[in-house]
């Protein structure tokens, strides 16, 4: 993913670590109960509650399309990069359950540099962003990716912004064209990555970026469910 501007500016804002580039979004919606939070998204009403964040001069295109009689999110990236962000607000999470399904036209199997700055591209990513000061520099995130080469189960820090922990869920072309269901606990993945309990969850995001690898890819996403058990307020 390559951002417009100087190298320092690109390094500061890319990978949807996206601290600063999201600062202009509107106030987050309050959802859920005092000690329980639940968010769902099936894209049946479009993407009006989501915000596009450009990460390159050529942004990935996001829209809703009908596929198999069901409305789903489709992301089309022609050597481009962008994120689609849904702001949320939870209390301090104790545990969480994040579910979704995704499908890709191909993975970036020629990308041999996924852990390097020049290879920070994936056919599909789903981010969970945390922090008491959301969308500012230093915002931590967990990024679930469909990799080209890295093996499923691999964990590593984003090569550009170390506050993003990458978790590889799928890799290669073995499941191309098929809907794959995912389920994760982003709270536990945060603890494993950063060695401490996470602050409140502030957003989820979908990213498809192919600018570093000069690739073309189409990816689909649907049926997001985020359930969070929130720590009770102190008396």
Tab-separated table of C-alpha atoms in Angstrom:
chain	number	residue	atom	x	y	z
A	1	UNK	CA	0.000	0.000	0.000
A	2	UNK	CA	1.601	3.285	-1.069
A	3	UNK	CA	0.288	6.655	0.050
A	4	UNK	CA	0.558	9.903	-1.814
A	5	UNK	CA	3.154	12.346	-0.505
A	6	UNK	CA	6.625	12.007	0.929
A	7	UNK	CA	8.082	8.799	2.321
A	8	UNK	CA	7.642	9.959	5.972
A	9	UNK	CA	4.027	10.882	5.278
A	10	UNK	CA	3.375	7.539	3.649
A	11	UNK	CA	4.968	5.651	6.506
A	12	UNK	CA	2.938	7.563	9.071
A	13	UNK	CA	-0.445	6.958	7.568
A	14	UNK	CA	-0.463	3.703	5.692
A	15	UNK	CA	-1.670	0.192	6.525
A	16	UNK	CA	-4.787	1.601	8.118
A	17	UNK	CA	-2.860	2.132	11.166
A	18	UNK	CA	-4.538	4.744	10.138
A	19	UNK	CA	-4.315	6.672	13.066
A	20	UNK	CA	-4.405	10.143	11.618
A	21	UNK	CA	-6.214	9.570	8.357
A	22	UNK	CA	-9.448	8.698	10.151
A	23	UNK	CA	-9.538	11.688	12.457
A	24	UNK	CA	-12.052	13.494	10.265
A	25	UNK	CA	-14.784	10.892	10.551
A	26	UNK	CA	-17.945	11.737	12.443
A	27	UNK	CA	-18.750	10.761	16.012
A	28	UNK	CA	-18.978	7.010	16.567
A	29	UNK	CA	-22.391	5.469	17.151
A	30	UNK	CA	-23.164	4.093	20.578
A	31	UNK	CA	-24.392	0.514	20.321
A	32	UNK	CA	-25.256	-2.184	22.823
A	33	UNK	CA	-25.857	-2.421	26.560
A	34	UNK	CA	-23.795	-1.261	29.523
A	35	UNK	CA	-21.890	-4.554	29.862
A	36	UNK	CA	-22.619	-6.148	26.489
A	37	UNK	CA	-21.947	-4.854	22.994
A	38	UNK	CA	-23.238	-6.325	19.735
A	39	UNK	CA	-22.744	-5.132	16.164
A	40	UNK	CA	-23.956	-6.815	12.978
A	41	UNK	CA	-23.604	-5.926	9.310
A	42	UNK	CA	-25.077	-7.806	6.354
A	43	UNK	CA	-24.842	-4.880	3.879
A	44	UNK	CA	-28.535	-5.278	3.043
A	45	UNK	CA	-28.916	-1.492	3.411
A	46	UNK	CA	-25.700	-0.567	1.635
A	47	UNK	CA	-22.585	1.011	3.138
A	48	UNK	CA	-23.969	4.363	4.233
A	49	UNK	CA	-22.765	3.896	7.808
A	50	UNK	CA	-19.209	3.115	6.661
A	51	UNK	CA	-16.495	5.577	5.581
A	52	UNK	CA	-13.982	5.126	2.764
A	53	UNK	CA	-10.404	6.035	3.672
A	54	UNK	CA	-8.095	6.556	0.708
A	55	UNK	CA	-4.629	5.071	1.109
A	56	UNK	CA	-3.330	5.736	-2.395
A	57	UNK	CA	-3.982	8.080	-5.324
A	58	UNK	CA	-5.855	5.143	-6.865
A	59	UNK	CA	-8.385	4.015	-4.264
A	60	UNK	CA	-9.913	0.596	-4.045
A	61	UNK	CA	-13.588	0.779	-5.064
A	62	UNK	CA	-16.171	-0.416	-2.524
A	63	UNK	CA	-19.807	-1.126	-3.336
A	64	UNK	CA	-22.626	-3.518	-2.529
A	65	UNK	CA	-23.642	-6.103	-5.091
A	66	UNK	CA	-26.036	-9.032	-5.258
A	67	UNK	CA	-24.378	-12.422	-5.310
A	68	UNK	CA	-26.336	-15.640	-5.134
A	69	UNK	CA	-29.466	-13.754	-4.152
A	70	UNK	CA	-27.693	-11.994	-1.274
A	71	UNK	CA	-26.314	-8.455	-0.983
A	72	UNK	CA	-22.605	-8.427	-0.132
A	73	UNK	CA	-19.733	-5.957	0.004
A	74	UNK	CA	-17.393	-6.083	-2.998
A	75	UNK	CA	-13.965	-4.437	-3.142
A	76	UNK	CA	-12.209	-3.986	-6.481
A	77	UNK	CA	-8.542	-3.006	-6.415
A	78	UNK	CA	-6.617	-2.202	-9.602
A	79	UNK	CA	-3.121	-1.424	-8.272
A	80	UNK	CA	-4.909	0.595	-5.613
A	81	UNK	CA	-5.450	0.866	-1.862
A	82	UNK	CA	-8.284	1.991	0.392
A	83	UNK	CA	-10.079	1.028	3.564
A	84	UNK	CA	-13.756	0.920	4.468
A	85	UNK	CA	-14.230	1.799	8.138
A	86	UNK	CA	-17.130	1.412	10.570
A	87	UNK	CA	-16.620	3.345	13.773
A	88	UNK	CA	-17.857	1.760	16.983
A	89	UNK	CA	-17.487	2.327	20.689
A	90	UNK	CA	-17.268	-0.297	23.393
A	91	UNK	CA	-16.198	-0.261	26.993
A	92	UNK	CA	-12.996	-2.030	28.058
A	93	UNK	CA	-13.384	-5.516	26.535
A	94	UNK	CA	-12.920	-8.700	28.542
A	95	UNK	CA	-13.461	-11.029	25.582
A	96	UNK	CA	-14.954	-10.736	22.120
A	97	UNK	CA	-16.307	-12.815	19.270
A	98	UNK	CA	-15.788	-11.535	15.731
A	99	UNK	CA	-17.300	-13.469	12.840
A	100	UNK	CA	-17.465	-12.753	9.123
A	101	UNK	CA	-17.093	-14.445	5.749
A	102	UNK	CA	-14.935	-13.448	2.812
A	103	UNK	CA	-14.062	-14.558	-0.699
A	104	UNK	CA	-11.316	-13.518	-3.127
A	105	UNK	CA	-10.721	-13.704	-6.869
A	106	UNK	CA	-7.067	-14.589	-6.233
A	107	UNK	CA	-4.385	-14.152	-3.610
A	108	UNK	CA	-1.161	-12.254	-4.171
A	109	UNK	CA	0.977	-15.380	-4.500
A	110	UNK	CA	3.805	-13.524	-6.255
A	111	UNK	CA	4.326	-11.297	-3.218
A	112	UNK	CA	7.416	-12.656	-1.458
A	113	UNK	CA	7.818	-9.578	0.764
A	114	UNK	CA	4.731	-9.559	2.984
A	115	UNK	CA	6.835	-8.785	6.074
A	116	UNK	CA	8.652	-5.916	4.349
A	117	UNK	CA	7.671	-2.339	3.584
A	118	UNK	CA	7.585	-2.890	-0.156
A	119	UNK	CA	5.302	-5.906	0.106
A	120	UNK	CA	2.578	-4.688	2.450
A	121	UNK	CA	-0.300	-5.837	0.197
A	122	UNK	CA	-3.058	-8.394	0.775
A	123	UNK	CA	-6.073	-9.525	-1.203
A	124	UNK	CA	-8.213	-9.016	1.889
A	125	UNK	CA	-7.787	-7.667	5.405
A	126	UNK	CA	-10.141	-7.138	8.333
A	127	UNK	CA	-8.958	-4.753	11.043
A	128	UNK	CA	-10.088	-4.272	14.636
A	129	UNK	CA	-8.872	-0.930	16.020
A	130	UNK	CA	-8.438	-0.235	19.736
A	131	UNK	CA	-7.606	2.805	21.838
A	132	UNK	CA	-8.701	5.500	24.249
A	133	UNK	CA	-7.717	8.134	21.662
A	134	UNK	CA	-9.065	6.559	18.499
A	135	UNK	CA	-7.605	7.142	15.056
A	136	UNK	CA	-4.554	9.015	16.230
A	137	UNK	CA	-0.896	8.142	15.923
A	138	UNK	CA	-0.175	5.139	18.114
A	139	UNK	CA	-3.603	3.545	17.695
A	140	UNK	CA	-3.183	-0.208	18.061
A	141	UNK	CA	-4.959	-2.688	15.822
A	142	UNK	CA	-5.216	-6.362	14.998
A	143	UNK	CA	-5.236	-7.109	11.267
A	144	UNK	CA	-6.576	-10.435	9.965
A	145	UNK	CA	-5.269	-11.137	6.467
A	146	UNK	CA	-5.660	-13.428	3.479
A	147	UNK	CA	-1.999	-13.705	2.544
A	148	UNK	CA	-0.260	-14.781	-0.613
A	149	UNK	CA	2.731	-16.602	0.876
A	150	UNK	CA	2.747	-16.412	4.677
A	151	UNK	CA	1.375	-19.547	6.318
A	152	UNK	CA	-1.974	-19.549	8.154
A	153	UNK	CA	-1.351	-19.037	11.852
A	154	UNK	CA	1.603	-16.703	11.286
A	155	UNK	CA	1.737	-13.612	13.503
A	156	UNK	CA	3.945	-10.571	12.994
A	157	UNK	CA	3.917	-6.807	13.280
A	158	UNK	CA	3.067	-4.699	10.281
A	159	UNK	CA	6.363	-3.753	8.581
A	160	UNK	CA	5.439	-0.065	8.378
A	161	UNK	CA	3.493	0.589	11.591
A	162	UNK	CA	4.469	-1.619	14.519
A	163	UNK	CA	1.238	-0.848	16.387
A	164	UNK	CA	-0.604	-3.166	14.002
A	165	UNK	CA	-0.437	-6.911	14.718
A	166	UNK	CA	-0.941	-9.106	11.658
A	167	UNK	CA	-2.620	-12.517	11.990
A	168	UNK	CA	-2.697	-14.712	8.877
A	169	UNK	CA	-5.960	-16.654	8.565
A	170	UNK	CA	-5.833	-17.780	4.911
A	171	UNK	CA	-3.051	-18.010	2.370
A	172	UNK	CA	-2.654	-18.816	-1.286
A	173	UNK	CA	-5.214	-19.788	-3.904
A	174	UNK	CA	-6.533	-23.021	-2.429
A	175	UNK	CA	-9.901	-21.485	-1.566
A	176	UNK	CA	-10.180	-18.895	-4.351
A	177	UNK	CA	-13.783	-18.266	-5.393
A	178	UNK	CA	-15.202	-19.871	-2.243
A	179	UNK	CA	-16.824	-18.173	0.730
A	180	UNK	CA	-14.754	-18.868	3.838
A	181	UNK	CA	-16.132	-18.355	7.354
A	182	UNK	CA	-13.910	-16.863	10.038
A	183	UNK	CA	-14.241	-16.542	13.795
A	184	UNK	CA	-11.748	-14.825	16.099
A	185	UNK	CA	-11.449	-13.312	19.565
A	186	UNK	CA	-9.718	-9.981	18.833
A	187	UNK	CA	-9.289	-9.344	22.556
A	188	UNK	CA	-7.191	-12.493	22.937
A	189	UNK	CA	-5.290	-11.736	19.732
A	190	UNK	CA	-4.529	-8.261	21.103
A	191	UNK	CA	-3.201	-9.762	24.356
A	192	UNK	CA	-0.989	-12.185	22.451
A	193	UNK	CA	0.396	-9.402	20.282
A	194	UNK	CA	0.924	-6.645	22.853
A	195	UNK	CA	1.194	-8.518	26.144
A	196	UNK	CA	-1.543	-6.607	27.981
A	197	UNK	CA	-5.333	-6.215	28.093
A	198	UNK	CA	-6.729	-4.029	25.309
A	199	UNK	CA	-8.402	-0.638	25.576
A	200	UNK	CA	-11.922	-0.186	24.131
A	201	UNK	CA	-12.628	-1.231	20.547
A	202	UNK	CA	-13.158	1.832	18.347
A	203	UNK	CA	-13.701	0.456	14.831
A	204	UNK	CA	-13.620	-2.412	12.410
A	205	UNK	CA	-12.330	-1.940	8.885
A	206	UNK	CA	-12.036	-3.776	5.587
A	207	UNK	CA	-8.922	-3.133	3.496
A	208	UNK	CA	-7.978	-4.393	0.014
A	209	UNK	CA	-4.668	-3.065	-1.273
A	210	UNK	CA	-2.569	-4.039	-4.278
A	211	UNK	CA	-0.540	-0.902	-5.004
A	212	UNK	CA	2.869	-2.160	-3.872
A	213	UNK	CA	2.582	-5.316	-5.972
A	214	UNK	CA	0.883	-3.650	-8.962
A	215	UNK	CA	-1.815	-6.302	-8.823
A	216	UNK	CA	-5.532	-6.539	-9.518
A	217	UNK	CA	-7.928	-8.341	-7.207
A	218	UNK	CA	-11.627	-8.487	-6.342
A	219	UNK	CA	-12.738	-9.471	-2.832
A	220	UNK	CA	-16.124	-9.917	-1.190
A	221	UNK	CA	-17.169	-9.619	2.484
A	222	UNK	CA	-20.407	-10.325	4.330
A	223	UNK	CA	-22.155	-11.159	7.607
A	224	UNK	CA	-20.042	-9.338	10.169
A	225	UNK	CA	-20.894	-10.036	13.789
A	226	UNK	CA	-18.990	-8.500	16.701
A	227	UNK	CA	-19.993	-9.412	20.248
A	228	UNK	CA	-18.021	-7.931	23.125
A	229	UNK	CA	-18.205	-8.664	26.828
A	230	UNK	CA	-17.368	-5.383	28.511
A	231	UNK	CA	-15.758	-5.046	31.923
A	232	UNK	CA	-18.337	-3.781	34.459
A	233	UNK	CA	-17.832	-0.223	35.664
A	234	UNK	CA	-15.918	0.176	38.873
A	235	UNK	CA	-18.112	1.045	41.902
